[in-house]
PDB file of C-alpha atoms in Angstrom:
ATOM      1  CA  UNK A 192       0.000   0.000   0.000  1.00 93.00           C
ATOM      2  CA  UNK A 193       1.636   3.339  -0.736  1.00 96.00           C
ATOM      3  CA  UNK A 194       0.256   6.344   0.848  1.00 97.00           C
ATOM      4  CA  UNK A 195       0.453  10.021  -0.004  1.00 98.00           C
ATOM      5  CA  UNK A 196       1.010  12.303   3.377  1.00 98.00           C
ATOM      6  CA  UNK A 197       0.098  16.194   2.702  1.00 98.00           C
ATOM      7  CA  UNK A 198       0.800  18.977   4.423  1.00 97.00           C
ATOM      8  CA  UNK A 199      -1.423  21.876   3.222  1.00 96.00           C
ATOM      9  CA  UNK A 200      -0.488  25.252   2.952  1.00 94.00           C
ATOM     10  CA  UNK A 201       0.006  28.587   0.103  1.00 95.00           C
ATOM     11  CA  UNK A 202       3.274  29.034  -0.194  1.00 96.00           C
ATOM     12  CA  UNK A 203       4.474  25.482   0.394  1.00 97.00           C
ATOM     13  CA  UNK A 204       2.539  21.842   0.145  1.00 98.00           C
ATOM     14  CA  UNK A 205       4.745  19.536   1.475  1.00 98.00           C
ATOM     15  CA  UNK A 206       4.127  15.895   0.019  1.00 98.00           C
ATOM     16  CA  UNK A 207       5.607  12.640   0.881  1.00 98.00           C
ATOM     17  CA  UNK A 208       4.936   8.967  -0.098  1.00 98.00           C
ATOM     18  CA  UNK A 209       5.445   5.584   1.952  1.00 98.00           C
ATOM     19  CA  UNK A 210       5.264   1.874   1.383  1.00 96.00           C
ATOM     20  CA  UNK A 211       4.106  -0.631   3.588  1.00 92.00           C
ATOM     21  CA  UNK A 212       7.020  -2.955   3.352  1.00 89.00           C
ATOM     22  CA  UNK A 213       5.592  -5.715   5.925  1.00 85.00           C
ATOM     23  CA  UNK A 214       3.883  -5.131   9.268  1.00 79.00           C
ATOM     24  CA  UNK A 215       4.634  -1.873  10.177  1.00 80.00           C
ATOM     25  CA  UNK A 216       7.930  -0.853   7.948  1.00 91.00           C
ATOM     26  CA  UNK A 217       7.629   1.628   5.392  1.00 96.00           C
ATOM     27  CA  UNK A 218      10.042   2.742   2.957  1.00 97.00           C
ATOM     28  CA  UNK A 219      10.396   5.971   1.076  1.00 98.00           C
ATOM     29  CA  UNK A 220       8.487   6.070  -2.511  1.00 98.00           C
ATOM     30  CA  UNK A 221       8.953  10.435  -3.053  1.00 98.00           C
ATOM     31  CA  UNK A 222       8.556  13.393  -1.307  1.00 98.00           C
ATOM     32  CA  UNK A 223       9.224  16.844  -2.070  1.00 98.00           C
ATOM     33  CA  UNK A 224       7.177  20.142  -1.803  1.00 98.00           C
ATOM     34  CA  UNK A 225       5.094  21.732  -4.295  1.00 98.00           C
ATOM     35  CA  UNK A 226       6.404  26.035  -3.971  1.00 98.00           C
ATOM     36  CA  UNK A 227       3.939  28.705  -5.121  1.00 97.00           C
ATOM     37  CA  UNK A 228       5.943  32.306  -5.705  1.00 96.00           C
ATOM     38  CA  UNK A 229       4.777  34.938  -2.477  1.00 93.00           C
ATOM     39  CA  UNK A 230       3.796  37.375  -5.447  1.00 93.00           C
ATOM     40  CA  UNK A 231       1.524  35.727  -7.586  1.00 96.00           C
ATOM     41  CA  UNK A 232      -2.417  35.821  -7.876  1.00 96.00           C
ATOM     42  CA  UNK A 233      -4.005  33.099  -5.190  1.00 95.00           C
ATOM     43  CA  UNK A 234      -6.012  31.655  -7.884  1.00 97.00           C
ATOM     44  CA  UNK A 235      -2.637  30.945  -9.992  1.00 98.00           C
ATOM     45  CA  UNK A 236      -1.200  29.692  -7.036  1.00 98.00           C
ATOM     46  CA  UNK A 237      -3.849  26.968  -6.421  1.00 98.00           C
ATOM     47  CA  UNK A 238      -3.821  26.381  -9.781  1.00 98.00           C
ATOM     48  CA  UNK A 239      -0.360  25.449  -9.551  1.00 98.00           C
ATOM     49  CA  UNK A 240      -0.790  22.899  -6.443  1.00 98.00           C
ATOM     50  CA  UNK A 241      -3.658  21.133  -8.792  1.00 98.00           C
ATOM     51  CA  UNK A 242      -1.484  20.387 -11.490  1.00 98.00           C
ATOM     52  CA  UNK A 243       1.756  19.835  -9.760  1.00 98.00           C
ATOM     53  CA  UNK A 244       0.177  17.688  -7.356  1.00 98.00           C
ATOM     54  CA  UNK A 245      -2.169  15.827 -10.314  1.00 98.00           C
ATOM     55  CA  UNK A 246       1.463  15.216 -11.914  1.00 98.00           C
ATOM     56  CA  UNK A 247       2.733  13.694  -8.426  1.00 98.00           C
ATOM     57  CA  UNK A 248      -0.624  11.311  -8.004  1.00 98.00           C
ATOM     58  CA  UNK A 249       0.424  10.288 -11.997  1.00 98.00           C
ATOM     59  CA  UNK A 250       3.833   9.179 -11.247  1.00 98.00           C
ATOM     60  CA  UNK A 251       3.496   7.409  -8.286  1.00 98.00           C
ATOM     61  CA  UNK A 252       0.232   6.091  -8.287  1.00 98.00           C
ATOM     62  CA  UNK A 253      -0.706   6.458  -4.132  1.00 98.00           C
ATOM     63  CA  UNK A 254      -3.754   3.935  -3.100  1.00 97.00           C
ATOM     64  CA  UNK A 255      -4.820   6.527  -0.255  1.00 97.00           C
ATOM     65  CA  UNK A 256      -4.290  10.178   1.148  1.00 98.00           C
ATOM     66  CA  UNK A 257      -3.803  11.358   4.729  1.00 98.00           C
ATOM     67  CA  UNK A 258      -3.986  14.921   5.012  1.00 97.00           C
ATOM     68  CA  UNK A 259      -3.476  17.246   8.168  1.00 93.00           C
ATOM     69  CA  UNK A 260      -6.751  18.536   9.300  1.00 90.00           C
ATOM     70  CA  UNK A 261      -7.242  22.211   9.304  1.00 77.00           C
ATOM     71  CA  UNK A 262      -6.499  24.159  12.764  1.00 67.00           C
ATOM     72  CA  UNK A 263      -7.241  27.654  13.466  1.00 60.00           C
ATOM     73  CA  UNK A 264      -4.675  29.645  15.631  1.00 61.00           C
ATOM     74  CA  UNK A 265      -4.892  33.072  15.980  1.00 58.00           C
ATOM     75  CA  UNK A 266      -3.943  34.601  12.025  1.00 60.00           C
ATOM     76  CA  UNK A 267      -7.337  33.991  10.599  1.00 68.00           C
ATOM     77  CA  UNK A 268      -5.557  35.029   6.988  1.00 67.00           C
ATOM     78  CA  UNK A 269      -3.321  32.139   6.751  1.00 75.00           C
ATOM     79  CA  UNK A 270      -6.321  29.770   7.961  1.00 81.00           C
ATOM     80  CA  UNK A 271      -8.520  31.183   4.674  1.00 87.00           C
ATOM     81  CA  UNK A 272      -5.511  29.968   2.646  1.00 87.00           C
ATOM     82  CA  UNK A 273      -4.571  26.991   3.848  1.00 89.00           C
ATOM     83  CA  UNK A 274      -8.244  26.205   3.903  1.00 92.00           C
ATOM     84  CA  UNK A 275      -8.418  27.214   0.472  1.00 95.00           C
ATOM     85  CA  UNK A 276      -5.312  24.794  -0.534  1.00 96.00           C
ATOM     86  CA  UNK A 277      -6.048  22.024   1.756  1.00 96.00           C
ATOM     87  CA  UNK A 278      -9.996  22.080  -0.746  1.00 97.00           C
ATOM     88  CA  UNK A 279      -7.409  21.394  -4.155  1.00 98.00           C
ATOM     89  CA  UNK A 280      -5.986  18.904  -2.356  1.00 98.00           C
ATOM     90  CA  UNK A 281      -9.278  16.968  -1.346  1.00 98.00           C
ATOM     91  CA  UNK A 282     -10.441  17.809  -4.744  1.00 98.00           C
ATOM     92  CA  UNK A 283      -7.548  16.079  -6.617  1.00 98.00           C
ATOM     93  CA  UNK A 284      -7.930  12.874  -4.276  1.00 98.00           C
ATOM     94  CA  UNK A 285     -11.513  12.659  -5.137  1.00 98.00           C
ATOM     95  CA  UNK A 286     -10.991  13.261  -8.917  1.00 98.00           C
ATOM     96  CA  UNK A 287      -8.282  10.382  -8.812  1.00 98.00           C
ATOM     97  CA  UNK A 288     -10.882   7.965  -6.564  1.00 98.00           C
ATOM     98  CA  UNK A 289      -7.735   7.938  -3.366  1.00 98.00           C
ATOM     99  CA  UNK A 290      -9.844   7.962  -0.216  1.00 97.00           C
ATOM    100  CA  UNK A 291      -8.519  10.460   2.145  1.00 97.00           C
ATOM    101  CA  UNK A 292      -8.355  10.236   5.894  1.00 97.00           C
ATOM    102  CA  UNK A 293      -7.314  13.229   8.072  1.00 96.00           C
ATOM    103  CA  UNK A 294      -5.251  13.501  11.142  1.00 96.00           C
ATOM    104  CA  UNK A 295      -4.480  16.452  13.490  1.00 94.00           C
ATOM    105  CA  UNK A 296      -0.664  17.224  14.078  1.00 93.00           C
ATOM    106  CA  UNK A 297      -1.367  15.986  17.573  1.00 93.00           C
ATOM    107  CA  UNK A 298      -2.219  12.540  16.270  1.00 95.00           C
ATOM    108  CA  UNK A 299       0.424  12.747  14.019  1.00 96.00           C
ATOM    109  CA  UNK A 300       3.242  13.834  16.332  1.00 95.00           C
ATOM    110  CA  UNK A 301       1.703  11.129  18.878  1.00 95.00           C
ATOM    111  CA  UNK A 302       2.191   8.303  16.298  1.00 94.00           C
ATOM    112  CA  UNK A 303       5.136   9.550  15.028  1.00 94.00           C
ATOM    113  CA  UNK A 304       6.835  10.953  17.841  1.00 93.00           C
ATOM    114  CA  UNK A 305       4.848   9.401  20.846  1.00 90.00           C
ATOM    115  CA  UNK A 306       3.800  12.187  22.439  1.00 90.00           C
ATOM    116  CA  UNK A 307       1.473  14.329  21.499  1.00 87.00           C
ATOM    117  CA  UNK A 308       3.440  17.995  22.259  1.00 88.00           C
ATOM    118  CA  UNK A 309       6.662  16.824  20.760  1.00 90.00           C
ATOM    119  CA  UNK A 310       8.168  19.601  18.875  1.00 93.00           C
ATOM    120  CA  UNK A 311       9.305  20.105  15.294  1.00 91.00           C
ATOM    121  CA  UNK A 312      13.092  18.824  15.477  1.00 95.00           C
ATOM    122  CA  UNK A 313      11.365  15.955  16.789  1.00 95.00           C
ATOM    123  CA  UNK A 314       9.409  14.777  14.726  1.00 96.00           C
ATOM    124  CA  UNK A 315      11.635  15.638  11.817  1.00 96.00           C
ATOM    125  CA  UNK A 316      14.313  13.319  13.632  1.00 96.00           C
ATOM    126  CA  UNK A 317      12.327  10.447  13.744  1.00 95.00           C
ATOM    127  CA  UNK A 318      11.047  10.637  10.431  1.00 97.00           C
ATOM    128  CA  UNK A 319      14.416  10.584   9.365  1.00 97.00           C
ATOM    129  CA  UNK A 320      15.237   7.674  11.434  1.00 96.00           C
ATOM    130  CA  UNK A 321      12.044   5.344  10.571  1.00 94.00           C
ATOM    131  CA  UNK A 322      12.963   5.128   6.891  1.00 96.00           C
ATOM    132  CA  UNK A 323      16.593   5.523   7.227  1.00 95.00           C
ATOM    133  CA  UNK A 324      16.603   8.277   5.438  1.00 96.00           C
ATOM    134  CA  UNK A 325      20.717   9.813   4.792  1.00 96.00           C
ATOM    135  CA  UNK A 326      19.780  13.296   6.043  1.00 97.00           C
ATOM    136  CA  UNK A 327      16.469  15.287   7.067  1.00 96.00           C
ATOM    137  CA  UNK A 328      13.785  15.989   4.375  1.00 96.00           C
ATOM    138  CA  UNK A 329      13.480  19.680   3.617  1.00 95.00           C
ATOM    139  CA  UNK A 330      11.495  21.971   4.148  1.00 96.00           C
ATOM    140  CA  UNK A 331       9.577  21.297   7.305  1.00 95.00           C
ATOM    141  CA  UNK A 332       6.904  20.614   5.491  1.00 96.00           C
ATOM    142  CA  UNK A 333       8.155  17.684   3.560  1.00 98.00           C
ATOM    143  CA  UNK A 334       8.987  16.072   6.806  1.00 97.00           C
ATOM    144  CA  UNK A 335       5.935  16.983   8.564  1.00 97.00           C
ATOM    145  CA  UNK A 336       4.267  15.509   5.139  1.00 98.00           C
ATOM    146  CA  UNK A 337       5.894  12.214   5.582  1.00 98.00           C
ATOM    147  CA  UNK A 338       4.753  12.087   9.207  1.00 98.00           C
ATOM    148  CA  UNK A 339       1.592  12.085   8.215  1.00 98.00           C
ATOM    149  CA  UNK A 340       2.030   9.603   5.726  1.00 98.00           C
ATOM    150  CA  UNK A 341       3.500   7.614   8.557  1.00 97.00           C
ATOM    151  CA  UNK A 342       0.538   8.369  10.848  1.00 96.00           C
ATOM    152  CA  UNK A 343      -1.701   6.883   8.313  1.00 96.00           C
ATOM    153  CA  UNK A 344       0.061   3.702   7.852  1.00 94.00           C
ATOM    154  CA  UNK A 345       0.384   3.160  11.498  1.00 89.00           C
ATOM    155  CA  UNK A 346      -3.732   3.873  12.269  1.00 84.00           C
ATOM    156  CA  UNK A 347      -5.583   0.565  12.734  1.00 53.00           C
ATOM    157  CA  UNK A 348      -7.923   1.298  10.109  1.00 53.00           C
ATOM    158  CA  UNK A 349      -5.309   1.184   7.275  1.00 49.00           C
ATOM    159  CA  UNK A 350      -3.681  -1.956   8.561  1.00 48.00           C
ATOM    160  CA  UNK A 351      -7.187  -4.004   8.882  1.00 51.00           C
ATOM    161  CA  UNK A 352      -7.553  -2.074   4.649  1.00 51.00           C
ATOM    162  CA  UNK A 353      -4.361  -3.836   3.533  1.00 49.00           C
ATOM    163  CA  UNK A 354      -4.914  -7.083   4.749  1.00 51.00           C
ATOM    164  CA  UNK A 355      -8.017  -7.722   2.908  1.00 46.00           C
TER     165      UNK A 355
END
């Protein structure tokens, strides 16, 4: 089973895709980020996580999605957009038939990390350690991509899907 972790955002989607190798070992398929330029027109932007991440879905062919659920904190503006990406990225699951099952970065950090409040380094650390990786995936995002990726392949529900 490969599964496609996303980290929504504007500026940066970070995107990162595990195989189940047996049990509960993945290894690394991709990951990378998709950039959008600071300047540009937000409907060009999204425009350019649809296609970029359409191309992505193509060349790696994921079987499901786990996305990072949407949190509010206090800057309501960077909500609307990540909302606003975070909607391309559901759409482009749903036009390529990949269910999608989100996770909040406390579940992720909890599966990933084992505890809940871990911090960034953290996470990024053991990310790099569960698949071996030769050095950290950049940016953040990428990494924080892959842990939910990770997440997903470690919930119950995915590991009773792949054994039918």
């Amino acid at each position: 089973m490969r599964i496609l972790g996303i980290d929504p955002g504007l500026a940066i989607v970070g995107w990162g895709i595990v195989e189940r190798v047996n049990g509960m070992t993945f290894r690394p398929v991709g990951y990378g980020s998709i950039n959008t330029p600071a300047k540009t027109e937000v409907g060009s932007r999204l425009a350019m996580i649809y296609k970029n991440l359409n191309l992505i879905i193509e060349k790696y062919h994921p079987d499901e999605m786990a996305v990072e659920s949407l949190f509010f904190n206090t800057n309501q503006t960077t909500a609307i957009a990540v909302a606003e990406a975070r909607g391309v990225v559901l759409l482009v699951a749903e036009q390529h038939g990949i269910p999608v099952s989100e996770y909040t970065p406390l579940q992720v950090k909890q599966a990933v990390v084992g505890y809940g409040k871990a911090e960034k380094h953290q996470v990024i650390d053991m990310v790099t350690h569960l698949l071996r990786l030769e050095k950290p995936p950049r940016p953040d995002d990428t990494a924080d991509a892959i842990a939910i990726a990770l997440c997903h392949g470690q919930s119950a529900g995915s590991l009773l899907r792949s054994l039918r």
